[in-house]
Tab-separated table of C-alpha atoms and ligand atoms in Angstrom:
chain	number	residue	atom	x	y	z
A	1	UNK	CA	-55.308	-6.074	3.722
A	2	UNK	CA	-58.307	-5.410	5.868
A	3	UNK	CA	-61.356	-3.954	4.157
A	4	UNK	CA	-64.352	-2.020	5.406
A	5	UNK	CA	-67.832	-3.233	4.498
A	6	UNK	CA	-71.342	-2.191	5.428
A	7	UNK	CA	-72.526	-5.124	7.530
A	8	UNK	CA	-75.151	-5.949	10.121
A	9	UNK	CA	-74.038	-7.620	13.332
A	10	UNK	CA	-75.376	-10.923	12.054
A	11	UNK	CA	-73.468	-10.593	8.784
A	12	UNK	CA	-70.289	-9.553	10.572
A	13	UNK	CA	-70.370	-12.717	12.682
A	14	UNK	CA	-71.217	-14.829	9.620
A	15	UNK	CA	-68.054	-13.352	8.056
A	16	UNK	CA	-66.081	-14.314	11.140
A	17	UNK	CA	-67.367	-17.894	11.011
A	18	UNK	CA	-66.678	-18.087	7.271
A	19	UNK	CA	-63.107	-16.971	7.869
A	20	UNK	CA	-62.704	-19.381	10.788
A	21	UNK	CA	-64.042	-22.106	8.471
A	22	UNK	CA	-65.182	-24.513	11.214
A	23	UNK	CA	-65.415	-28.239	10.491
A	24	UNK	CA	-69.040	-28.399	11.582
A	25	UNK	CA	-71.848	-25.876	11.973
A	26	UNK	CA	-75.201	-27.125	13.281
A	27	UNK	CA	-77.991	-24.605	13.658
A	28	UNK	CA	-81.719	-24.049	13.804
A	29	UNK	CA	-83.226	-20.684	12.826
A	30	UNK	CA	-84.591	-18.321	15.458
A	31	UNK	CA	-85.171	-14.592	15.261
A	32	UNK	CA	-82.956	-12.544	15.461
A	33	UNK	CA	-80.201	-15.097	14.717
A	34	UNK	CA	-81.713	-16.396	11.459
A	35	UNK	CA	-79.938	-13.921	9.193
A	36	UNK	CA	-76.568	-14.968	10.630
A	37	UNK	CA	-76.913	-18.610	9.707
A	38	UNK	CA	-78.551	-17.657	6.404
A	39	UNK	CA	-75.518	-15.543	5.488
A	40	UNK	CA	-73.241	-18.389	6.507
A	41	UNK	CA	-75.271	-20.753	4.305
A	42	UNK	CA	-74.602	-18.331	1.424
A	43	UNK	CA	-70.865	-18.611	2.050
A	44	UNK	CA	-71.233	-22.384	2.107
A	45	UNK	CA	-73.190	-22.403	-1.169
A	46	UNK	CA	-70.574	-20.151	-2.750
A	47	UNK	CA	-67.821	-22.582	-1.763
A	48	UNK	CA	-66.153	-20.129	0.633
A	49	UNK	CA	-66.033	-22.745	3.387
A	50	UNK	CA	-65.779	-26.504	3.504
A	51	UNK	CA	-67.815	-26.753	6.679
A	52	UNK	CA	-70.204	-29.662	7.196
A	53	UNK	CA	-73.472	-27.870	7.859
A	54	UNK	CA	-76.053	-29.832	9.810
A	55	UNK	CA	-79.628	-28.590	9.581
A	56	UNK	CA	-81.414	-29.921	12.618
A	57	UNK	CA	-84.997	-29.991	13.843
A	58	UNK	CA	-84.562	-27.962	17.045
A	59	UNK	CA	-82.003	-26.102	19.112
A	60	UNK	CA	-81.738	-29.041	21.484
A	61	UNK	CA	-80.530	-31.016	18.469
A	62	UNK	CA	-78.343	-28.141	17.249
A	63	UNK	CA	-76.418	-28.127	20.517
A	64	UNK	CA	-76.404	-31.922	20.664
A	65	UNK	CA	-74.979	-32.209	17.149
A	66	UNK	CA	-72.387	-29.563	17.985
A	67	UNK	CA	-71.394	-31.432	21.144
A	68	UNK	CA	-71.135	-34.696	19.189
A	69	UNK	CA	-69.043	-33.095	16.476
A	70	UNK	CA	-66.788	-31.391	18.989
A	71	UNK	CA	-66.276	-34.609	20.954
A	72	UNK	CA	-65.484	-36.376	17.694
A	73	UNK	CA	-62.652	-33.899	17.199
A	74	UNK	CA	-64.179	-31.213	14.982
A	75	UNK	CA	-64.004	-27.461	15.427
A	76	UNK	CA	-67.744	-27.099	15.841
A	77	UNK	CA	-70.004	-24.078	16.130
A	78	UNK	CA	-73.666	-23.180	16.403
A	79	UNK	CA	-75.625	-19.956	16.951
A	80	UNK	CA	-78.889	-19.140	18.663
A	81	UNK	CA	-81.026	-16.649	20.588
A	82	UNK	CA	-83.522	-16.495	23.449
A	83	UNK	CA	-85.952	-19.424	23.450
A	84	UNK	CA	-83.553	-21.350	21.235
A	85	UNK	CA	-80.898	-21.085	23.911
A	86	UNK	CA	-83.480	-22.069	26.496
A	87	UNK	CA	-84.284	-25.213	24.518
A	88	UNK	CA	-80.566	-26.051	24.315
A	89	UNK	CA	-80.228	-25.709	28.078
A	90	UNK	CA	-79.588	-29.338	29.015
A	91	UNK	CA	-76.843	-29.716	26.431
A	92	UNK	CA	-75.363	-26.287	27.152
A	93	UNK	CA	-74.241	-27.683	30.510
A	94	UNK	CA	-73.036	-30.908	28.911
A	95	UNK	CA	-70.864	-29.006	26.412
A	96	UNK	CA	-69.101	-27.196	29.237
A	97	UNK	CA	-68.807	-30.210	31.519
A	98	UNK	CA	-67.317	-32.319	28.717
A	99	UNK	CA	-64.816	-29.478	28.214
A	100	UNK	CA	-65.704	-28.970	24.570
A	101	UNK	CA	-64.397	-25.664	23.171
A	102	UNK	CA	-67.483	-24.792	21.125
A	103	UNK	CA	-67.955	-21.173	20.077
A	104	UNK	CA	-71.577	-20.012	19.916
A	105	UNK	CA	-72.765	-16.565	18.878
A	106	UNK	CA	-75.925	-15.657	20.788
A	107	UNK	CA	-78.078	-12.803	19.574
A	108	UNK	CA	-79.555	-11.481	22.804
A	109	UNK	CA	-83.340	-11.514	22.854
A	110	UNK	CA	-86.031	-11.513	25.526
A	111	UNK	CA	-87.434	-14.814	26.735
A	112	UNK	CA	-91.154	-15.533	26.461
A	113	UNK	CA	-93.806	-14.905	27.817
A	114	UNK	CA	-95.251	-12.656	26.541
A	115	UNK	CA	-93.579	-13.514	23.278
A	116	UNK	CA	-91.089	-10.840	22.325
A	117	UNK	CA	-88.371	-10.953	19.687
A	118	UNK	CA	-86.504	-7.815	20.765
A	119	UNK	CA	-83.371	-7.363	22.791
A	120	UNK	CA	-82.625	-7.976	26.401
A	121	UNK	CA	-80.059	-10.160	28.123
A	122	UNK	CA	-82.335	-12.659	29.908
A	123	UNK	CA	-81.247	-15.485	27.619
A	124	UNK	CA	-77.495	-15.443	28.212
A	125	UNK	CA	-77.702	-14.062	31.752
A	126	UNK	CA	-79.945	-17.032	32.511
A	127	UNK	CA	-77.127	-19.406	31.654
A	128	UNK	CA	-74.366	-17.548	33.399
A	129	UNK	CA	-73.737	-20.561	35.643
A	130	UNK	CA	-73.499	-23.183	32.895
A	131	UNK	CA	-69.698	-23.079	32.685
A	132	UNK	CA	-69.488	-21.159	29.413
A	133	UNK	CA	-67.261	-18.175	28.872
A	134	UNK	CA	-69.443	-15.153	28.060
A	135	UNK	CA	-68.219	-12.261	25.943
A	136	UNK	CA	-70.609	-9.364	25.263
A	137	UNK	CA	-70.175	-7.172	22.184
A	138	UNK	CA	-71.024	-3.500	21.918
A	139	UNK	CA	-71.325	-3.351	18.120
A	140	UNK	CA	-70.902	-5.376	14.939
A	141	UNK	CA	-67.155	-4.756	14.813
A	142	UNK	CA	-66.707	-6.186	18.297
A	143	UNK	CA	-69.033	-9.100	17.581
A	144	UNK	CA	-66.863	-9.967	14.567
A	145	UNK	CA	-63.611	-9.676	16.489
A	146	UNK	CA	-64.885	-11.348	19.664
A	147	UNK	CA	-66.010	-14.371	17.635
A	148	UNK	CA	-62.531	-14.848	16.185
A	149	UNK	CA	-60.855	-14.396	19.564
A	150	UNK	CA	-63.329	-16.744	21.256
A	151	UNK	CA	-62.011	-19.656	19.172
A	152	UNK	CA	-58.508	-19.170	20.545
A	153	UNK	CA	-59.727	-18.581	24.098
A	154	UNK	CA	-62.010	-21.624	24.171
A	155	UNK	CA	-59.478	-23.976	22.581
A	156	UNK	CA	-56.530	-22.941	24.736
A	157	UNK	CA	-55.223	-26.040	26.577
A	158	UNK	CA	-55.464	-24.217	29.934
A	159	UNK	CA	-59.122	-23.417	29.251
A	160	UNK	CA	-61.010	-25.949	27.072
A	161	UNK	CA	-64.378	-24.398	27.780
A	162	UNK	CA	-67.116	-23.352	25.378
A	163	UNK	CA	-67.695	-19.650	24.751
A	164	UNK	CA	-70.751	-17.548	23.947
A	165	UNK	CA	-70.250	-14.347	22.024
A	166	UNK	CA	-73.256	-12.083	22.280
A	167	UNK	CA	-74.610	-9.054	20.506
A	168	UNK	CA	-77.846	-7.159	21.070
A	169	UNK	CA	-80.742	-8.481	19.019
A	170	UNK	CA	-81.899	-6.133	16.249
A	171	UNK	CA	-80.035	-3.128	17.690
A	172	UNK	CA	-76.764	-4.687	16.505
A	173	UNK	CA	-77.808	-7.874	14.696
A	174	UNK	CA	-79.946	-5.982	12.168
A	175	UNK	CA	-78.341	-2.541	12.226
A	176	UNK	CA	-75.820	-1.878	9.477
A	177	UNK	CA	-72.447	-0.403	10.363
A	178	UNK	CA	-69.018	-0.011	8.880
A	179	UNK	CA	-67.174	-3.166	9.826
A	180	UNK	CA	-63.496	-3.711	9.099
A	181	UNK	CA	-62.935	-7.272	8.004
A	182	UNK	CA	-59.550	-8.972	8.096
A	183	UNK	CA	-58.258	-11.138	5.293
A	184	UNK	CA	-59.357	-14.756	5.557
A	185	UNK	CA	-55.689	-15.826	5.684
A	186	UNK	CA	-55.087	-13.550	8.675
A	187	UNK	CA	-58.007	-15.091	10.528
A	188	UNK	CA	-56.948	-18.613	9.545
A	189	UNK	CA	-53.468	-17.943	10.812
A	190	UNK	CA	-54.784	-16.383	14.013
A	191	UNK	CA	-57.114	-19.237	14.949
A	192	UNK	CA	-54.601	-21.854	13.783
A	193	UNK	CA	-55.182	-25.535	13.339
A	194	UNK	CA	-57.522	-27.150	15.851
A	195	UNK	CA	-55.902	-29.810	17.978
A	196	UNK	CA	-58.708	-31.599	19.792
A	197	UNK	CA	-58.241	-32.948	23.294
A	198	UNK	CA	-58.848	-36.736	23.294
A	199	UNK	CA	-61.236	-36.833	20.308
A	200	UNK	CA	-63.586	-39.754	19.870
A	201	UNK	CA	-62.483	-40.294	16.279
A	202	UNK	CA	-59.030	-41.495	17.213
A	203	UNK	CA	-59.149	-45.299	17.016
A	204	UNK	CA	-55.584	-45.556	18.318
A	205	UNK	CA	-56.675	-43.971	21.599
A	206	UNK	CA	-60.219	-45.060	22.412
A	207	UNK	CA	-61.908	-42.841	25.021
A	208	UNK	CA	-65.356	-42.562	26.613
A	209	UNK	CA	-67.254	-39.273	26.944
A	210	UNK	CA	-69.959	-38.620	29.489
A	211	UNK	CA	-69.834	-41.762	31.653
A	212	UNK	CA	-71.869	-41.891	34.854
A	213	UNK	CA	-70.389	-40.150	37.848
A	214	UNK	CA	-71.730	-40.269	41.402
A	215	UNK	CA	-70.979	-38.683	44.754
A	216	UNK	CA	-67.551	-40.273	44.510
A	217	UNK	CA	-66.258	-38.284	41.496
A	218	UNK	CA	-68.768	-35.657	40.328
A	219	UNK	CA	-67.492	-32.969	42.692
A	220	UNK	CA	-63.880	-33.643	41.644
A	221	UNK	CA	-64.949	-33.198	38.023
A	222	UNK	CA	-66.484	-29.780	38.767
A	223	UNK	CA	-63.513	-28.118	40.432
A	224	UNK	CA	-61.324	-28.283	37.285
A	225	UNK	CA	-64.100	-26.372	35.470
A	226	UNK	CA	-63.769	-23.667	38.105
A	227	UNK	CA	-60.015	-23.615	37.621
A	228	UNK	CA	-60.346	-23.487	33.825
A	229	UNK	CA	-62.555	-20.394	34.175
A	230	UNK	CA	-59.888	-18.830	36.333
A	231	UNK	CA	-57.219	-19.735	33.754
A	232	UNK	CA	-59.377	-18.181	31.045
A	233	UNK	CA	-58.720	-14.729	32.501
A	234	UNK	CA	-55.069	-14.684	31.508
A	235	UNK	CA	-55.832	-16.318	28.166
A	236	UNK	CA	-58.495	-13.693	27.372
A	237	UNK	CA	-55.969	-10.934	28.028
A	238	UNK	CA	-53.208	-12.641	26.024
A	239	UNK	CA	-55.459	-13.385	23.061
A	240	UNK	CA	-56.822	-9.832	23.181
A	241	UNK	CA	-53.312	-8.410	23.118
A	242	UNK	CA	-52.318	-10.610	20.198
A	243	UNK	CA	-55.485	-9.765	18.303
A	244	UNK	CA	-55.042	-6.036	18.805
A	245	UNK	CA	-51.875	-6.324	16.702
A	246	UNK	CA	-54.137	-7.326	13.812
A	247	UNK	CA	-57.047	-4.994	14.434
A	248	UNK	CA	-55.512	-2.046	16.253
A	249	UNK	CA	-58.300	-2.214	18.827
A	250	UNK	CA	-57.721	-3.007	22.498
A	251	UNK	CA	-59.477	-5.982	24.046
A	252	UNK	CA	-59.482	-6.569	27.808
A	253	UNK	CA	-62.147	-7.528	30.331
A	254	UNK	CA	-63.809	-4.159	29.931
A	255	UNK	CA	-63.491	-0.812	28.276
A	256	UNK	CA	-62.837	1.957	30.812
A	257	UNK	CA	-64.150	5.072	29.102
A	258	UNK	CA	-63.062	8.389	30.670
A	259	UNK	CA	-62.678	6.495	33.925
A	260	UNK	CA	-59.358	7.740	35.210
A	261	UNK	CA	-60.528	10.825	37.080
A	262	UNK	CA	-64.222	9.932	36.978
A	263	UNK	CA	-66.307	10.410	40.131
A	264	UNK	CA	-69.609	8.977	38.952
A	265	UNK	CA	-69.589	5.793	36.922
A	266	UNK	CA	-72.114	3.675	35.048
A	267	UNK	CA	-71.364	-0.020	34.416
A	268	UNK	CA	-73.154	-1.874	31.623
A	269	UNK	CA	-72.697	-4.345	28.790
A	270	UNK	CA	-73.255	-4.346	25.047
A	271	UNK	CA	-74.853	-1.737	22.782
A	272	UNK	CA	-76.097	0.621	25.520
A	273	UNK	CA	-72.462	1.588	26.038
A	274	UNK	CA	-72.589	3.134	22.566
A	275	UNK	CA	-75.479	5.344	23.712
A	276	UNK	CA	-73.690	6.206	26.934
A	277	UNK	CA	-70.415	7.498	25.442
A	278	UNK	CA	-71.907	10.755	24.078
A	279	UNK	CA	-73.760	11.253	27.391
A	280	UNK	CA	-70.449	10.975	29.228
A	281	UNK	CA	-68.811	13.357	26.739
A	282	UNK	CA	-71.584	15.923	27.245
A	283	UNK	CA	-71.333	15.677	31.034
A	284	UNK	CA	-67.579	16.142	30.763
A	285	UNK	CA	-68.142	19.319	28.722
A	286	UNK	CA	-70.262	20.548	31.615
A	287	UNK	CA	-67.395	19.786	33.981
A	288	UNK	CA	-69.062	16.734	35.524
A	289	UNK	CA	-66.613	13.903	36.043
A	290	UNK	CA	-68.583	11.047	34.526
A	291	UNK	CA	-67.145	7.721	33.408
A	292	UNK	CA	-68.300	4.507	31.779
A	293	UNK	CA	-67.155	0.968	32.447
A	294	UNK	CA	-68.351	-1.239	29.631
A	295	UNK	CA	-67.974	-4.868	30.619
A	296	UNK	CA	-66.943	-7.199	27.813
A	297	UNK	CA	-66.318	-10.404	29.734
A	298	UNK	CA	-69.022	-11.457	32.182
A	299	UNK	CA	-67.736	-15.047	32.612
A	300	UNK	CA	-65.138	-15.359	33.995
A	301	UNK	CA	-66.155	-12.330	36.056
A	302	UNK	CA	-63.188	-9.959	36.420
A	303	UNK	CA	-63.967	-8.974	40.019
A	304	UNK	CA	-60.549	-7.720	41.081
A	305	UNK	CA	-60.064	-5.679	37.943
A	306	UNK	CA	-63.474	-4.022	38.339
A	307	UNK	CA	-62.758	-3.202	41.971
A	308	UNK	CA	-59.450	-1.623	40.927
A	309	UNK	CA	-61.184	0.435	38.236
A	310	UNK	CA	-63.779	1.664	40.756
A	311	UNK	CA	-61.229	2.640	43.398
A	312	UNK	CA	-62.031	6.085	44.776
A	313	UNK	CA	-65.244	6.592	42.780
A	314	UNK	CA	-68.017	8.498	44.540
A	315	UNK	CA	-71.092	6.706	43.184
A	316	UNK	CA	-71.650	3.817	40.773
A	317	UNK	CA	-74.731	2.766	38.806
A	318	UNK	CA	-74.938	-0.791	37.479
A	319	UNK	CA	-77.285	-1.380	34.549
A	320	UNK	CA	-78.804	-4.811	34.095
A	321	UNK	CA	-80.704	-5.735	30.948
A	322	UNK	CA	-82.202	-8.819	32.611
A	323	UNK	CA	-84.212	-9.337	35.771
A	324	UNK	CA	-83.144	-11.909	38.301
A	325	UNK	CA	-86.535	-12.431	39.906
A	326	UNK	CA	-86.488	-12.456	43.669
A	327	UNK	CA	-82.820	-11.523	43.803
A	328	UNK	CA	-81.258	-8.352	45.156
A	329	UNK	CA	-81.214	-6.571	41.819
A	330	UNK	CA	-79.770	-7.769	38.526
A	331	UNK	CA	-76.994	-10.330	38.229
A	332	UNK	CA	-74.374	-7.809	37.158
A	333	UNK	CA	-75.338	-5.636	40.138
A	334	UNK	CA	-74.972	-8.552	42.544
A	335	UNK	CA	-71.589	-9.510	41.100
A	336	UNK	CA	-70.225	-5.983	41.312
A	337	UNK	CA	-71.589	-5.519	44.848
A	338	UNK	CA	-70.023	-8.719	46.127
A	339	UNK	CA	-66.725	-7.854	44.434
A	340	UNK	CA	-66.710	-4.472	46.187
A	341	UNK	CA	-67.761	-5.940	49.533
A	342	UNK	CA	-65.097	-8.640	49.434
A	343	UNK	CA	-62.496	-6.015	48.657
A	344	UNK	CA	-63.687	-3.914	51.596
A	345	UNK	CA	-64.819	-1.066	49.343
A	346	UNK	CA	-67.853	0.861	50.487
A	347	UNK	CA	-68.842	2.864	47.403
A	348	UNK	CA	-72.503	3.949	47.057
A	349	UNK	CA	-74.029	1.721	44.346
A	350	UNK	CA	-77.410	1.628	42.668
A	351	UNK	CA	-78.965	-0.747	40.217
A	352	UNK	CA	-80.969	0.092	37.120
A	353	UNK	CA	-83.012	-2.584	35.418
A	354	UNK	CA	-83.599	-1.451	31.874
A	355	UNK	CA	-84.243	-2.338	28.258
A	356	UNK	CA	-86.426	-5.394	28.853
A	357	UNK	CA	-88.032	-6.795	25.718
A	358	UNK	CA	-86.441	-4.124	23.575
A	359	UNK	CA	-87.543	-1.125	25.692
A	360	UNK	CA	-85.323	1.664	24.379
A	361	UNK	CA	-82.503	3.052	26.459
A	362	UNK	CA	-82.126	6.496	24.909
A	363	UNK	CA	-79.792	9.381	25.633
A	364	UNK	CA	-82.288	10.935	28.093
A	365	UNK	CA	-82.627	7.662	29.994
A	366	UNK	CA	-78.882	7.425	30.409
A	367	UNK	CA	-78.784	11.089	31.456
A	368	UNK	CA	-81.249	10.174	34.207
A	369	UNK	CA	-78.792	7.530	35.447
A	370	UNK	CA	-75.994	10.077	35.822
A	371	UNK	CA	-78.357	12.664	37.371
A	372	UNK	CA	-79.255	10.118	40.007
A	373	UNK	CA	-75.557	9.490	40.660
A	374	UNK	CA	-74.947	13.237	41.007
A	375	UNK	CA	-77.738	13.450	43.601
A	376	UNK	CA	-76.174	10.590	45.556
A	377	UNK	CA	-72.833	12.389	45.603
A	378	UNK	CA	-74.532	15.656	46.698
A	379	UNK	CA	-76.734	14.168	49.416
A	380	UNK	CA	-74.576	11.216	50.419
A	381	UNK	CA	-77.737	9.107	50.389
A	382	UNK	CA	-78.943	6.181	48.259
A	383	UNK	CA	-82.732	6.457	48.483
A	384	UNK	CA	-83.562	3.658	46.087
A	385	UNK	CA	-81.211	0.733	45.584
A	386	UNK	CA	-83.037	-0.883	42.677
A	387	UNK	CA	-84.457	1.372	39.979
A	388	UNK	CA	-86.374	0.779	36.777
A	389	UNK	CA	-85.309	2.884	33.825
A	390	UNK	CA	-87.959	4.033	31.362
A	391	UNK	CA	-90.742	2.003	32.944
A	392	UNK	CA	-94.306	3.386	33.012
A	393	UNK	CA	-95.948	3.400	36.427
B	1	UNK	CA	-60.721	-49.483	43.234
B	2	UNK	CA	-59.732	-47.898	46.491
B	3	UNK	CA	-56.819	-46.301	44.632
B	4	UNK	CA	-59.133	-44.734	42.070
B	5	UNK	CA	-61.457	-43.539	44.803
B	6	UNK	CA	-58.650	-41.640	46.417
B	7	UNK	CA	-57.754	-39.674	43.289
B	8	UNK	CA	-58.082	-35.927	43.807
B	9	UNK	CA	-59.508	-33.515	41.264
B	10	UNK	CA	-56.057	-32.626	39.954
B	11	UNK	CA	-55.393	-36.225	38.914
B	12	UNK	CA	-58.590	-36.909	36.993
B	13	UNK	CA	-58.872	-36.677	33.200
B	14	UNK	CA	-60.612	-33.497	32.009
B	15	UNK	CA	-64.357	-33.505	31.589
B	16	UNK	CA	-64.902	-36.884	33.218
B	17	UNK	CA	-63.510	-38.644	30.175
B	18	UNK	CA	-62.313	-42.227	30.465
B	19	UNK	CA	-59.040	-42.418	28.616
B	20	UNK	CA	-58.446	-46.156	28.545
B	21	UNK	CA	-60.691	-48.871	27.221
B	22	UNK	CA	-62.122	-51.737	29.277
B	23	UNK	CA	-61.515	-50.267	32.694
B	24	UNK	CA	-64.973	-50.812	34.154
B	25	UNK	CA	-63.373	-53.655	36.088
B	26	UNK	CA	-61.663	-50.995	38.191
B	27	UNK	CA	-64.993	-49.590	39.275
B	28	UNK	CA	-66.257	-51.787	42.059
B	29	UNK	CA	-70.025	-51.846	41.970
B	30	UNK	CA	-70.282	-54.479	44.710
B	31	UNK	CA	-70.976	-51.734	47.228
B	32	UNK	CA	-74.418	-51.159	45.709
B	33	UNK	CA	-75.634	-54.569	46.940
B	34	UNK	CA	-78.441	-55.083	49.439
B	35	UNK	CA	-78.930	-58.808	48.812
B	36	UNK	CA	-76.050	-61.182	48.175
B	37	UNK	CA	-76.424	-64.366	46.088
B	38	UNK	CA	-75.585	-67.546	47.966
B	39	UNK	CA	-74.762	-70.661	45.963
B	40	UNK	CA	-75.491	-74.260	46.887
B	41	UNK	CA	-72.927	-76.503	45.160
B	42	UNK	CA	-74.912	-79.632	46.092
B	43	UNK	CA	-77.876	-78.528	43.996
B	44	UNK	CA	-76.032	-76.818	41.122
B	45	UNK	CA	-76.109	-78.684	37.783
B	46	UNK	CA	-73.585	-76.341	36.132
B	47	UNK	CA	-76.034	-75.360	33.409
B	48	UNK	CA	-74.466	-71.858	33.519
B	49	UNK	CA	-77.735	-70.040	32.889
B	50	UNK	CA	-76.808	-67.717	35.754
B	51	UNK	CA	-73.495	-66.953	34.087
B	52	UNK	CA	-75.223	-66.139	30.786
B	53	UNK	CA	-77.747	-63.804	32.385
B	54	UNK	CA	-75.632	-61.993	34.972
B	55	UNK	CA	-75.591	-58.391	33.653
B	56	UNK	CA	-72.296	-57.644	35.361
B	57	UNK	CA	-70.275	-60.672	34.364
B	58	UNK	CA	-69.950	-61.314	38.074
B	59	UNK	CA	-70.010	-65.094	37.919
B	60	UNK	CA	-66.785	-67.006	37.502
B	61	UNK	CA	-66.613	-70.146	35.407
B	62	UNK	CA	-63.713	-72.582	35.381
B	63	UNK	CA	-63.399	-75.638	33.129
B	64	UNK	CA	-67.020	-75.281	32.091
B	65	UNK	CA	-68.242	-75.292	35.695
B	66	UNK	CA	-69.716	-72.710	38.047
B	67	UNK	CA	-66.767	-71.348	40.030
B	68	UNK	CA	-68.006	-68.518	42.250
B	69	UNK	CA	-69.341	-64.972	42.476
B	70	UNK	CA	-67.255	-61.881	41.903
B	71	UNK	CA	-68.551	-59.953	44.883
B	72	UNK	CA	-66.481	-56.889	44.020
B	73	UNK	CA	-68.808	-56.319	41.078
B	74	UNK	CA	-72.020	-58.264	41.860
B	75	UNK	CA	-74.770	-55.642	42.393
B	76	UNK	CA	-77.107	-58.148	44.000
B	77	UNK	CA	-79.805	-57.838	41.333
B	78	UNK	CA	-80.956	-61.418	41.820
B	79	UNK	CA	-81.208	-62.235	38.128
B	80	UNK	CA	-78.984	-65.283	38.615
B	81	UNK	CA	-81.305	-66.657	41.313
B	82	UNK	CA	-84.305	-65.970	39.073
B	83	UNK	CA	-82.710	-67.717	36.096
B	84	UNK	CA	-81.510	-70.781	37.938
B	85	UNK	CA	-83.981	-73.495	36.778
B	86	UNK	CA	-87.040	-73.912	39.055
B	87	UNK	CA	-86.267	-77.523	39.795
B	88	UNK	CA	-82.698	-76.678	40.832
B	89	UNK	CA	-82.876	-73.320	42.652
B	90	UNK	CA	-79.224	-73.430	43.608
B	91	UNK	CA	-79.010	-69.672	44.276
B	92	UNK	CA	-80.790	-67.798	47.049
B	93	UNK	CA	-80.628	-64.074	47.706
B	94	UNK	CA	-79.795	-63.262	51.311
B	95	UNK	CA	-79.964	-59.836	52.932
B	96	UNK	CA	-76.426	-58.685	53.381
B	97	UNK	CA	-75.437	-57.336	56.797
B	98	UNK	CA	-72.845	-54.610	56.408
C	1	SF4	S1	-77.037	-61.005	41.804
C	1	SF4	FE1	-77.040	-60.101	39.769
C	1	SF4	S2	-75.034	-59.202	39.618
C	1	SF4	FE2	-74.901	-60.630	41.296
C	1	SF4	S3	-74.179	-62.493	40.395
C	1	SF4	FE3	-76.407	-62.622	40.379
C	1	SF4	S4	-76.993	-61.836	38.397
C	1	SF4	FE4	-74.878	-61.227	38.719
C	2	SF4	S1	-78.126	-71.404	36.970
C	2	SF4	FE1	-78.197	-72.536	38.879
C	2	SF4	S2	-77.749	-74.583	38.257
C	2	SF4	FE2	-77.163	-73.348	36.557
C	2	SF4	S3	-75.014	-72.957	36.930
C	2	SF4	FE3	-76.088	-71.269	37.848
C	2	SF4	S4	-76.355	-71.897	39.962
C	2	SF4	FE4	-75.811	-73.705	38.843
């Protein structure tokens, strides 16, 4: 039977990894991920897992050891945040290009400089093009459940891509919530036995990983990665459906909250959605048709599904917790805009950059977002495409 | 080689893996060459130093004697010419016209 415990986001994911019981876990501590790996080390010391834990000297080595273990045929995991992810960068690409189904929790934190340990999404948004699946979690419960599902998604033979499962640093990673934990046997049964694809440790079938590849083959090796991302869409939905039988919670590409008859909509990822729900509820009480689209899966980007959910809306605000310097707004904004444009939808859209380096996004800030949307609907004019929420002038 | 070159992305093993051992022979590196080694059989003493040093195994030997270059794989590095004893100098590197 499932049980409910008081857990932080970090602890919830450590529980998930304990129940997955990976063959190898290689990690290096970085705030705010440290408590996750520490909790996992407790499980290891208590004999709850038989994982081979590799303590490395940097994140570059953590990802390298994970890649080596995964190529050898192990179910391998690591976890990181911010600058740690940045240091892994080179090998992050290699993991995806070698088609290694590694699952990596990332505790979203701002990138230096100035040094800042608090939440924003610059770290994972910065590696949105690395070929990893990216699943964003709103709270500890989702972080726990997304981690378990990510194993099945990544390892699916039609996918074979690594997956990042994120949660907001401190806000979720260090905040304690009620989290419903499945039985270890249920999780074990759900993730199943890992059947590696051409592992190195199979002397009967010797293979080479990572040989040199020039103009003659490199391009041909990239297109299957594109296709695998596309395949991941169906797998994400199937795995979500299967998992909801265990948890009772629905898991798709996004959560459409009060969207059906909504006229003004805010799109965002992760914990800010938790702040937005009561704002939407309050607006609804006032008769204002507000809705929330909380994106769970950023890679692969569910463009068609988002366009369908936005059909007929009068104004849409897209909230980005990371700046894409020199770009036309945040990355989520750009993705949503191009999805709408390609579908021939001309809905007024605005972008809000918010929450950088842990800058709070409170109820009143979210109210401001919807007020702006109401003004757009009233005047029919978008005066400012890119806006900065809760920034001092 | 030409067959491998024509393989489309749907036919390649996932992740650029090489699934069978010892297949580097199928990858013809001869196209990288700028200079081609030319052998003078009159001068050659069959010491086989060139064969020992060739990094690509691109020198054929038959019955203990020098037997030719494998130009499908020879990259034209010139190591064989360099290693051929100074008093023999049976190999010269010649610019290859393509
Ligand atoms: S040029 Fe280099 S590759 Fe070619 S035969 Fe001589 S040593 Fe071998
Ligand atoms: S090194 Fe020179 S002499 Fe010796 S086998 Fe080669 S070509 Fe002949």
